[in-house]
Amino acid sequence: MPGSGRALRTLLLCAALTAGCGTPARSLPIDAGAVDLRCCTQGEEAVTIQYLGVGGWLFRMGEASLLTAPFFSNPGLFEVGVGRIATDTAMVDRFLPPVSDVEAILVGHAHYDHLMDVPYIARRKAPSARVYGSRTAVNLLQGDPELDPARLVSVEESAGDHASAGEWTYVSGGRIRFMALRSGHAPHFMGIHLYRGQQEEPAQELPDRAWEWLEGTPLAYLVDFLAEDGSVIYRVHYQDAASEAPAGFPPPLDDGIGVDLAILCPPGYEEVDGYPEAVLERLAPRQVFLGHWEDFFRPRTEALRSVPGTDLETFVARMEAVLPPGTDWSMPEPGWVVRISPD
Ligand SMILES: [Zn+2]
């Protein structure tokens, strides 16, 4: 029974994670509240970014908006290890800001902490959004009979990589475009990489075990916010898993436009070589935000702690050692909002 093997490995993960408990957030340099930043955008329009927790970020520029898959349910280690897991709709209702106008939800990979809350959000909160992700993500979400399959779009086939450009997808009346990039996913601990694999066929129902949310092909995204004339106002590189170079790198685009913001994912960085140094050297971003840093095995209503088993202080030291001069970084608390306007 493949499931029981995975359950055993998950238990091992739980034991390891519990041994390396997270750090209380008060000892970390967390950004909170609402921040105004004069930096990086071109033209007159401001871009507002809200950190929602785990892989979730909400971007707004005027009427245009884009969401990356957020996660609010935070089942405990026991449920993840051996029990059943499901979306906590009360937590989504409480912590997800209004997204009824959002047209696109980007998914980096299909593990439960990135995809499990997406069906409820797509059905009830963002009913006009399409969900973009890997073939595995699309096949898993087809297990929800209430989700119109026409709203599920695989961008795996049109993804680019470090050497060749992928296709741009335009949303929000042409004011936002994104390109998926073939990326990677670091092992979880001690070289053990959980929940790997592809969902080759449409699922008959949504998974209710953590190990059934198969990773699929991990994707990073390049996201451009565009002016009316199509010129780039702000460029973001988004990753929701640590990866080994050159996985997740953008291709040479020859458009002379740099990356304004890199969103990095610390968990697992010790399990691969050169993360985050290599991606930061490639992107040379003007700003860096760290996501997925908080303990998502605890309810959102409890005090923040860092994700167990990840040495964030060392991650930050390694990151700071390679950041270009003048590049600022933030590790925000879920709910944090930053408004970025021209300097
Ligand atoms: Zn994952």
mmCIF file of C-alpha atoms and ligand atoms in Angstrom:
data_model
loop_
_atom_site.group_PDB
_atom_site.id
_atom_site.type_symbol
_atom_site.label_atom_id
_atom_site.label_comp_id
_atom_site.label_asym_id
_atom_site.label_seq_id
_atom_site.Cartn_x
_atom_site.Cartn_y
_atom_site.Cartn_z
ATOM 1 C CA MET A 1 0.000 0.000 0.000
ATOM 2 C CA PRO A 2 1.871 3.108 -1.158
ATOM 3 C CA GLY A 3 -0.153 5.339 1.193
ATOM 4 C CA SER A 4 1.079 3.612 4.348
ATOM 5 C CA GLY A 5 4.716 4.061 3.296
ATOM 6 C CA ARG A 6 4.075 7.726 2.802
ATOM 7 C CA ALA A 7 2.274 7.918 6.134
ATOM 8 C CA LEU A 8 5.299 6.377 7.840
ATOM 9 C CA ARG A 9 7.620 8.865 6.214
ATOM 10 C CA THR A 10 5.307 11.654 7.239
ATOM 11 C CA LEU A 11 5.450 10.444 10.815
ATOM 12 C CA LEU A 12 9.233 10.567 10.595
ATOM 13 C CA LEU A 13 8.890 14.107 9.339
ATOM 14 C CA CYS A 14 6.612 14.959 12.239
ATOM 15 C CA ALA A 15 9.105 13.554 14.720
ATOM 16 C CA ALA A 16 11.952 15.489 13.139
ATOM 17 C CA LEU A 17 9.960 18.683 12.954
ATOM 18 C CA THR A 18 8.750 18.423 16.501
ATOM 19 C CA ALA A 19 12.350 17.893 17.626
ATOM 20 C CA GLY A 20 13.415 21.083 15.848
ATOM 21 C CA CYS A 21 10.699 23.369 17.157
ATOM 22 C CA GLY A 22 10.060 26.739 15.579
ATOM 23 C CA THR A 23 11.348 29.958 17.080
ATOM 24 C CA PRO A 24 8.878 32.411 18.610
ATOM 25 C CA ALA A 25 8.431 35.171 16.064
ATOM 26 C CA ARG A 26 9.284 37.948 18.531
ATOM 27 C CA SER A 27 12.960 37.054 18.177
ATOM 28 C CA LEU A 28 12.816 37.481 14.383
ATOM 29 C CA PRO A 29 12.829 40.750 12.390
ATOM 30 C CA ILE A 30 9.182 40.581 11.326
ATOM 31 C CA ASP A 31 7.503 43.376 9.360
ATOM 32 C CA ALA A 32 3.924 44.091 10.364
ATOM 33 C CA GLY A 33 1.113 46.537 9.716
ATOM 34 C CA ALA A 34 0.850 48.653 6.581
ATOM 35 C CA VAL A 35 3.887 50.132 4.891
ATOM 36 C CA ASP A 36 4.411 52.763 2.207
ATOM 37 C CA LEU A 37 7.462 52.202 0.096
ATOM 38 C CA ARG A 38 8.868 54.543 -2.526
ATOM 39 C CA CYS A 39 10.753 52.198 -4.751
ATOM 40 C CA CYS A 40 10.966 50.439 -8.012
ATOM 41 C CA THR A 41 7.723 51.108 -9.866
ATOM 42 C CA GLN A 42 7.792 52.976 -13.189
ATOM 43 C CA GLY A 43 5.165 55.573 -14.130
ATOM 44 C CA GLU A 44 2.467 56.914 -11.864
ATOM 45 C CA GLU A 45 0.630 53.821 -10.637
ATOM 46 C CA ALA A 46 1.249 52.123 -7.310
ATOM 47 C CA VAL A 47 1.288 48.373 -6.736
ATOM 48 C CA THR A 48 -0.101 47.074 -3.443
ATOM 49 C CA ILE A 49 1.020 43.698 -2.139
ATOM 50 C CA GLN A 50 -0.437 41.818 0.820
ATOM 51 C CA TYR A 51 1.157 38.771 2.407
ATOM 52 C CA LEU A 52 -1.558 36.232 3.234
ATOM 53 C CA GLY A 53 0.590 33.477 4.721
ATOM 54 C CA VAL A 54 2.467 30.409 3.391
ATOM 55 C CA GLY A 55 2.521 30.821 -0.444
ATOM 56 C CA GLY A 56 -0.241 33.431 -0.563
ATOM 57 C CA TRP A 57 0.280 36.983 -1.860
ATOM 58 C CA LEU A 58 -2.382 39.349 -3.163
ATOM 59 C CA PHE A 59 -1.262 41.925 -5.734
ATOM 60 C CA ARG A 60 -3.312 44.952 -6.763
ATOM 61 C CA MET A 61 -2.660 47.769 -9.221
ATOM 62 C CA GLY A 62 -5.729 49.906 -9.769
ATOM 63 C CA GLU A 63 -8.468 47.571 -10.997
ATOM 64 C CA ALA A 64 -6.005 44.789 -11.821
ATOM 65 C CA SER A 65 -5.308 42.019 -9.341
ATOM 66 C CA LEU A 66 -3.630 38.651 -8.979
ATOM 67 C CA LEU A 67 -3.501 36.065 -6.200
ATOM 68 C CA THR A 68 -0.937 33.365 -5.484
ATOM 69 C CA ALA A 69 -2.378 30.315 -3.744
ATOM 70 C CA PRO A 70 -2.869 31.134 -0.054
ATOM 71 C CA PHE A 71 -3.311 28.664 2.807
ATOM 72 C CA PHE A 72 -5.207 29.291 6.023
ATOM 73 C CA SER A 73 -6.338 25.852 7.259
ATOM 74 C CA ASN A 74 -3.052 24.874 8.961
ATOM 75 C CA PRO A 75 -3.913 21.339 10.137
ATOM 76 C CA GLY A 76 -1.672 20.091 12.956
ATOM 77 C CA LEU A 77 1.205 17.651 12.562
ATOM 78 C CA PHE A 78 -0.878 14.656 13.654
ATOM 79 C CA GLU A 79 -3.577 15.261 11.050
ATOM 80 C CA VAL A 80 -0.936 15.856 8.385
ATOM 81 C CA GLY A 81 0.984 12.751 9.430
ATOM 82 C CA VAL A 82 -1.738 10.134 9.780
ATOM 83 C CA GLY A 83 -5.147 11.795 9.792
ATOM 84 C CA ARG A 84 -7.518 13.422 7.358
ATOM 85 C CA ILE A 85 -7.173 17.044 6.365
ATOM 86 C CA ALA A 86 -9.684 19.473 4.873
ATOM 87 C CA THR A 87 -10.135 23.177 4.322
ATOM 88 C CA ASP A 88 -11.084 25.096 7.462
ATOM 89 C CA THR A 89 -13.633 27.361 5.824
ATOM 90 C CA ALA A 90 -14.015 29.508 8.962
ATOM 91 C CA MET A 91 -10.295 30.339 8.845
ATOM 92 C CA VAL A 92 -10.468 31.206 5.134
ATOM 93 C CA ASP A 93 -13.551 33.370 5.774
ATOM 94 C CA ARG A 94 -11.756 35.140 8.599
ATOM 95 C CA PHE A 95 -8.339 35.790 7.066
ATOM 96 C CA LEU A 96 -8.786 36.043 3.288
ATOM 97 C CA PRO A 97 -9.387 39.666 2.230
ATOM 98 C CA PRO A 98 -12.000 40.341 -0.489
ATOM 99 C CA VAL A 99 -10.895 38.756 -3.772
ATOM 100 C CA SER A 100 -14.185 38.538 -5.677
ATOM 101 C CA ASP A 101 -12.666 40.553 -8.556
ATOM 102 C CA VAL A 102 -9.511 38.433 -8.879
ATOM 103 C CA GLU A 103 -9.167 36.770 -12.282
ATOM 104 C CA ALA A 104 -6.059 34.649 -11.737
ATOM 105 C CA ILE A 105 -4.782 32.396 -8.947
ATOM 106 C CA LEU A 106 -1.225 31.128 -9.529
ATOM 107 C CA VAL A 107 -0.160 27.824 -7.977
ATOM 108 C CA GLY A 108 3.529 26.900 -7.696
ATOM 109 C CA HIS A 109 3.086 23.255 -6.734
ATOM 110 C CA ALA A 110 0.338 20.955 -5.560
ATOM 111 C CA HIS A 111 1.281 20.033 -1.978
ATOM 112 C CA TYR A 112 -1.608 20.457 0.453
ATOM 113 C CA ASP A 113 -0.200 23.661 1.950
ATOM 114 C CA HIS A 114 -0.394 25.277 -1.478
ATOM 115 C CA LEU A 115 -3.472 23.747 -3.094
ATOM 116 C CA MET A 116 -5.892 22.405 -0.463
ATOM 117 C CA ASP A 117 -7.646 25.726 0.221
ATOM 118 C CA VAL A 118 -7.777 26.743 -3.450
ATOM 119 C CA PRO A 119 -11.021 24.892 -4.378
ATOM 120 C CA TYR A 120 -13.037 26.662 -1.652
ATOM 121 C CA ILE A 121 -11.438 30.016 -2.478
ATOM 122 C CA ALA A 122 -12.067 29.580 -6.203
ATOM 123 C CA ARG A 123 -15.690 28.518 -5.655
ATOM 124 C CA ARG A 124 -16.793 30.927 -2.939
ATOM 125 C CA LYS A 125 -14.360 33.831 -2.811
ATOM 126 C CA ALA A 126 -13.000 34.370 -6.311
ATOM 127 C CA PRO A 127 -15.753 32.968 -8.544
ATOM 128 C CA SER A 128 -14.431 34.608 -11.711
ATOM 129 C CA ALA A 129 -10.829 33.482 -11.219
ATOM 130 C CA ARG A 130 -9.033 30.882 -13.249
ATOM 131 C CA VAL A 131 -6.517 28.711 -11.436
ATOM 132 C CA TYR A 132 -3.136 28.341 -13.200
ATOM 133 C CA GLY A 133 -0.676 25.634 -12.252
ATOM 134 C CA SER A 134 0.878 22.322 -13.214
ATOM 135 C CA ARG A 135 -0.955 19.456 -14.921
ATOM 136 C CA THR A 136 -0.985 17.675 -11.552
ATOM 137 C CA ALA A 137 -2.606 20.693 -9.838
ATOM 138 C CA VAL A 138 -5.296 20.821 -12.531
ATOM 139 C CA ASN A 139 -5.940 17.072 -12.345
ATOM 140 C CA LEU A 140 -6.234 17.160 -8.531
ATOM 141 C CA LEU A 141 -8.646 20.109 -8.583
ATOM 142 C CA GLN A 142 -10.863 18.278 -11.059
ATOM 143 C CA GLY A 143 -11.838 16.161 -8.064
ATOM 144 C CA ASP A 144 -14.078 19.072 -7.018
ATOM 145 C CA PRO A 145 -17.380 18.564 -8.872
ATOM 146 C CA GLU A 146 -18.396 22.181 -8.219
ATOM 147 C CA LEU A 147 -15.358 23.659 -9.961
ATOM 148 C CA ASP A 148 -15.858 24.231 -13.692
ATOM 149 C CA PRO A 149 -12.907 22.476 -15.415
ATOM 150 C CA ALA A 150 -12.755 25.413 -17.849
ATOM 151 C CA ARG A 151 -11.431 27.486 -14.909
ATOM 152 C CA LEU A 152 -8.440 25.159 -14.406
ATOM 153 C CA VAL A 153 -5.495 25.912 -16.686
ATOM 154 C CA SER A 154 -2.244 23.968 -16.919
ATOM 155 C CA VAL A 155 0.683 26.253 -17.747
ATOM 156 C CA GLU A 156 3.175 23.406 -17.464
ATOM 157 C CA GLU A 157 3.321 22.894 -21.237
ATOM 158 C CA SER A 158 3.865 26.595 -21.944
ATOM 159 C CA ALA A 159 6.393 27.150 -19.134
ATOM 160 C CA GLY A 160 9.854 28.526 -19.820
ATOM 161 C CA ASP A 161 13.128 27.818 -18.076
ATOM 162 C CA HIS A 162 16.571 29.351 -17.584
ATOM 163 C CA ALA A 163 17.397 28.914 -21.258
ATOM 164 C CA SER A 164 14.176 29.455 -23.196
ATOM 165 C CA ALA A 165 11.207 31.764 -22.810
ATOM 166 C CA GLY A 166 7.754 30.420 -22.072
ATOM 167 C CA GLU A 167 4.434 31.957 -23.048
ATOM 168 C CA TRP A 168 3.037 35.047 -21.372
ATOM 169 C CA THR A 169 -0.561 34.822 -20.170
ATOM 170 C CA TYR A 170 -2.372 38.182 -19.988
ATOM 171 C CA VAL A 171 -5.092 38.821 -17.389
ATOM 172 C CA SER A 172 -6.944 41.799 -15.858
ATOM 173 C CA GLY A 173 -7.627 43.495 -19.180
ATOM 174 C CA GLY A 174 -4.009 43.133 -20.241
ATOM 175 C CA ARG A 175 -2.646 45.002 -17.199
ATOM 176 C CA ILE A 176 -0.942 41.920 -15.716
ATOM 177 C CA ARG A 177 0.929 39.122 -17.472
ATOM 178 C CA PHE A 178 2.768 36.098 -16.120
ATOM 179 C CA MET A 179 5.117 33.397 -17.391
ATOM 180 C CA ALA A 180 5.453 30.037 -15.637
ATOM 181 C CA LEU A 181 9.027 28.771 -15.183
ATOM 182 C CA ARG A 182 10.006 25.152 -14.580
ATOM 183 C CA SER A 183 11.361 25.092 -11.063
ATOM 184 C CA GLY A 184 12.276 22.613 -8.327
ATOM 185 C CA HIS A 185 11.361 21.695 -4.776
ATOM 186 C CA ALA A 186 13.940 21.046 -2.079
ATOM 187 C CA PRO A 187 13.690 17.872 0.065
ATOM 188 C CA HIS A 188 11.887 18.462 3.370
ATOM 189 C CA PHE A 189 14.552 17.180 5.766
ATOM 190 C CA MET A 190 17.616 14.923 5.748
ATOM 191 C CA GLY A 191 17.281 14.468 1.994
ATOM 192 C CA ILE A 192 13.731 13.109 2.349
ATOM 193 C CA HIS A 193 11.378 14.576 -0.189
ATOM 194 C CA LEU A 194 7.715 13.971 0.655
ATOM 195 C CA TYR A 195 4.656 13.650 -1.575
ATOM 196 C CA ARG A 196 6.521 13.613 -4.888
ATOM 197 C CA GLY A 197 4.857 12.474 -8.066
ATOM 198 C CA GLN A 198 2.353 13.401 -10.716
ATOM 199 C CA GLN A 199 -1.417 13.058 -10.819
ATOM 200 C CA GLU A 200 -1.765 11.768 -14.370
ATOM 201 C CA GLU A 201 -5.574 11.573 -14.557
ATOM 202 C CA PRO A 202 -8.358 13.839 -13.331
ATOM 203 C CA ALA A 203 -9.085 12.931 -9.698
ATOM 204 C CA GLN A 204 -12.526 11.512 -8.876
ATOM 205 C CA GLU A 205 -12.683 13.489 -5.629
ATOM 206 C CA LEU A 206 -10.505 15.969 -3.754
ATOM 207 C CA PRO A 207 -7.771 14.370 -1.617
ATOM 208 C CA ASP A 208 -8.318 14.216 2.141
ATOM 209 C CA ARG A 209 -4.862 12.918 3.086
ATOM 210 C CA ALA A 210 -1.730 15.075 2.999
ATOM 211 C CA TRP A 211 0.193 12.541 0.928
ATOM 212 C CA GLU A 212 -2.465 12.514 -1.774
ATOM 213 C CA TRP A 213 -1.670 16.134 -2.635
ATOM 214 C CA LEU A 214 1.138 15.155 -4.993
ATOM 215 C CA GLU A 215 3.741 17.768 -5.744
ATOM 216 C CA GLY A 216 3.584 17.681 -9.560
ATOM 217 C CA THR A 217 6.047 19.774 -11.553
ATOM 218 C CA PRO A 218 7.047 22.787 -9.425
ATOM 219 C CA LEU A 219 6.693 26.133 -11.140
ATOM 220 C CA ALA A 220 8.020 29.610 -10.412
ATOM 221 C CA TYR A 221 6.447 32.663 -12.043
ATOM 222 C CA LEU A 222 7.604 35.904 -13.564
ATOM 223 C CA VAL A 223 4.792 38.462 -13.150
ATOM 224 C CA ASP A 224 4.699 41.837 -14.922
ATOM 225 C CA PHE A 225 2.404 44.719 -14.004
ATOM 226 C CA LEU A 226 1.812 46.718 -17.178
ATOM 227 C CA ALA A 227 0.935 50.301 -18.036
ATOM 228 C CA GLU A 228 -1.910 51.086 -20.479
ATOM 229 C CA ASP A 229 0.642 51.129 -23.304
ATOM 230 C CA GLY A 230 1.966 47.690 -22.342
ATOM 231 C CA SER A 231 5.247 48.854 -20.846
ATOM 232 C CA VAL A 232 6.356 47.122 -17.645
ATOM 233 C CA ILE A 233 5.689 49.053 -14.424
ATOM 234 C CA TYR A 234 6.857 46.410 -11.967
ATOM 235 C CA ARG A 235 8.361 42.915 -12.375
ATOM 236 C CA VAL A 236 8.083 40.187 -9.741
ATOM 237 C CA HIS A 237 9.746 36.766 -9.543
ATOM 238 C CA TYR A 238 7.718 34.393 -7.358
ATOM 239 C CA GLN A 239 8.804 31.058 -5.881
ATOM 240 C CA ASP A 240 6.877 28.921 -3.389
ATOM 241 C CA ALA A 241 9.596 26.288 -2.886
ATOM 242 C CA ALA A 242 13.380 26.427 -2.529
ATOM 243 C CA SER A 243 15.083 25.026 -5.619
ATOM 244 C CA GLU A 244 18.528 24.248 -6.948
ATOM 245 C CA ALA A 245 19.959 26.414 -9.730
ATOM 246 C CA PRO A 246 19.094 26.868 -12.508
ATOM 247 C CA ALA A 247 15.584 25.527 -11.745
ATOM 248 C CA GLY A 248 13.159 28.440 -11.430
ATOM 249 C CA PHE A 249 15.464 30.934 -13.164
ATOM 250 C CA PRO A 250 13.870 33.156 -15.817
ATOM 251 C CA PRO A 251 15.204 32.979 -19.374
ATOM 252 C CA PRO A 252 17.246 35.816 -20.859
ATOM 253 C CA LEU A 253 14.422 38.079 -22.074
ATOM 254 C CA ASP A 254 16.528 40.791 -23.760
ATOM 255 C CA ASP A 255 13.985 43.445 -22.828
ATOM 256 C CA GLY A 256 16.351 45.298 -20.536
ATOM 257 C CA ILE A 257 13.887 45.080 -17.641
ATOM 258 C CA GLY A 258 15.202 43.910 -14.304
ATOM 259 C CA VAL A 259 13.385 42.121 -11.503
ATOM 260 C CA ASP A 260 12.009 44.622 -8.984
ATOM 261 C CA LEU A 261 10.891 42.104 -6.374
ATOM 262 C CA ALA A 262 11.994 38.531 -5.665
ATOM 263 C CA ILE A 263 9.711 36.489 -3.408
ATOM 264 C CA LEU A 264 11.768 33.722 -1.824
ATOM 265 C CA CYS A 265 10.806 30.582 0.086
ATOM 266 C CA PRO A 266 13.221 29.687 2.935
ATOM 267 C CA PRO A 267 11.970 26.180 3.992
ATOM 268 C CA GLY A 268 14.242 23.464 2.640
ATOM 269 C CA TYR A 269 17.080 25.817 1.671
ATOM 270 C CA GLU A 270 19.596 23.740 3.647
ATOM 271 C CA GLU A 271 18.633 20.698 1.560
ATOM 272 C CA VAL A 272 19.819 22.125 -1.778
ATOM 273 C CA ASP A 273 23.018 23.792 -2.926
ATOM 274 C CA GLY A 274 23.188 27.524 -3.363
ATOM 275 C CA TYR A 275 19.695 28.697 -2.322
ATOM 276 C CA PRO A 276 19.117 31.608 -2.100
ATOM 277 C CA GLU A 277 22.502 32.829 -3.363
ATOM 278 C CA ALA A 278 22.228 31.561 -6.940
ATOM 279 C CA VAL A 279 18.749 32.862 -7.658
ATOM 280 C CA LEU A 280 19.574 36.234 -6.082
ATOM 281 C CA GLU A 281 22.728 36.548 -8.177
ATOM 282 C CA ARG A 282 20.733 35.708 -11.302
ATOM 283 C CA LEU A 283 17.816 38.057 -10.536
ATOM 284 C CA ALA A 284 19.693 40.959 -8.891
ATOM 285 C CA PRO A 285 16.337 42.162 -7.509
ATOM 286 C CA ARG A 286 15.749 45.643 -6.125
ATOM 287 C CA GLN A 287 13.751 44.178 -3.245
ATOM 288 C CA VAL A 288 13.234 40.784 -1.570
ATOM 289 C CA PHE A 289 10.278 39.443 0.422
ATOM 290 C CA LEU A 290 10.407 36.148 2.312
ATOM 291 C CA GLY A 291 7.234 34.061 2.356
ATOM 292 C CA HIS A 292 6.312 30.634 3.772
ATOM 293 C CA TRP A 293 8.504 31.312 6.812
ATOM 294 C CA GLU A 294 5.896 30.911 9.557
ATOM 295 C CA ASP A 295 4.807 27.684 11.253
ATOM 296 C CA PHE A 296 1.821 26.445 9.227
ATOM 297 C CA PHE A 297 1.174 23.511 11.587
ATOM 298 C CA ARG A 298 -0.303 25.975 14.104
ATOM 299 C CA PRO A 299 -3.699 27.695 13.798
ATOM 300 C CA ARG A 300 -3.536 31.211 12.414
ATOM 301 C CA THR A 301 -5.142 32.442 15.616
ATOM 302 C CA GLU A 302 -2.101 31.439 17.719
ATOM 303 C CA ALA A 303 1.123 33.402 18.199
ATOM 304 C CA LEU A 304 3.442 33.287 15.207
ATOM 305 C CA ARG A 305 6.446 30.996 15.242
ATOM 306 C CA SER A 306 8.932 30.227 12.503
ATOM 307 C CA VAL A 307 8.447 27.047 10.484
ATOM 308 C CA PRO A 308 9.987 24.124 12.413
ATOM 309 C CA GLY A 309 13.315 22.808 11.202
ATOM 310 C CA THR A 310 14.335 25.941 9.262
ATOM 311 C CA ASP A 311 17.219 28.080 10.555
ATOM 312 C CA LEU A 312 15.970 31.478 9.415
ATOM 313 C CA GLU A 313 18.854 33.415 10.958
ATOM 314 C CA THR A 314 21.363 31.573 8.773
ATOM 315 C CA PHE A 315 19.113 31.989 5.724
ATOM 316 C CA VAL A 316 18.984 35.740 6.321
ATOM 317 C CA ALA A 317 22.761 35.980 6.839
ATOM 318 C CA ARG A 318 23.440 34.091 3.600
ATOM 319 C CA MET A 319 20.884 36.214 1.745
ATOM 320 C CA GLU A 320 22.311 39.500 3.027
ATOM 321 C CA ALA A 321 25.809 38.455 1.999
ATOM 322 C CA VAL A 322 24.822 38.417 -1.702
ATOM 323 C CA LEU A 323 22.130 41.085 -1.965
ATOM 324 C CA PRO A 324 23.048 43.882 -4.365
ATOM 325 C CA PRO A 325 23.937 47.158 -2.580
ATOM 326 C CA GLY A 326 20.774 49.074 -1.683
ATOM 327 C CA THR A 327 18.504 46.037 -1.951
ATOM 328 C CA ASP A 328 16.113 45.902 0.975
ATOM 329 C CA TRP A 329 14.311 42.822 2.274
ATOM 330 C CA SER A 330 11.279 42.048 4.421
ATOM 331 C CA MET A 331 9.944 39.041 6.255
ATOM 332 C CA PRO A 332 6.322 40.065 6.775
ATOM 333 C CA GLU A 333 3.731 38.777 9.161
ATOM 334 C CA PRO A 334 0.601 37.391 7.464
ATOM 335 C CA GLY A 335 -1.767 40.284 6.786
ATOM 336 C CA TRP A 336 1.057 42.798 6.135
ATOM 337 C CA VAL A 337 0.318 45.247 3.328
ATOM 338 C CA VAL A 338 2.896 47.211 1.391
ATOM 339 C CA ARG A 339 2.092 49.951 -1.110
ATOM 340 C CA ILE A 340 4.889 50.435 -3.600
ATOM 341 C CA SER A 341 4.953 53.698 -5.529
ATOM 342 C CA PRO A 342 7.518 55.427 -7.765
ATOM 343 C CA ASP A 343 10.601 56.866 -6.108
HETATM 344 ZN ZN ZN B 1 5.824 21.728 -0.952
#
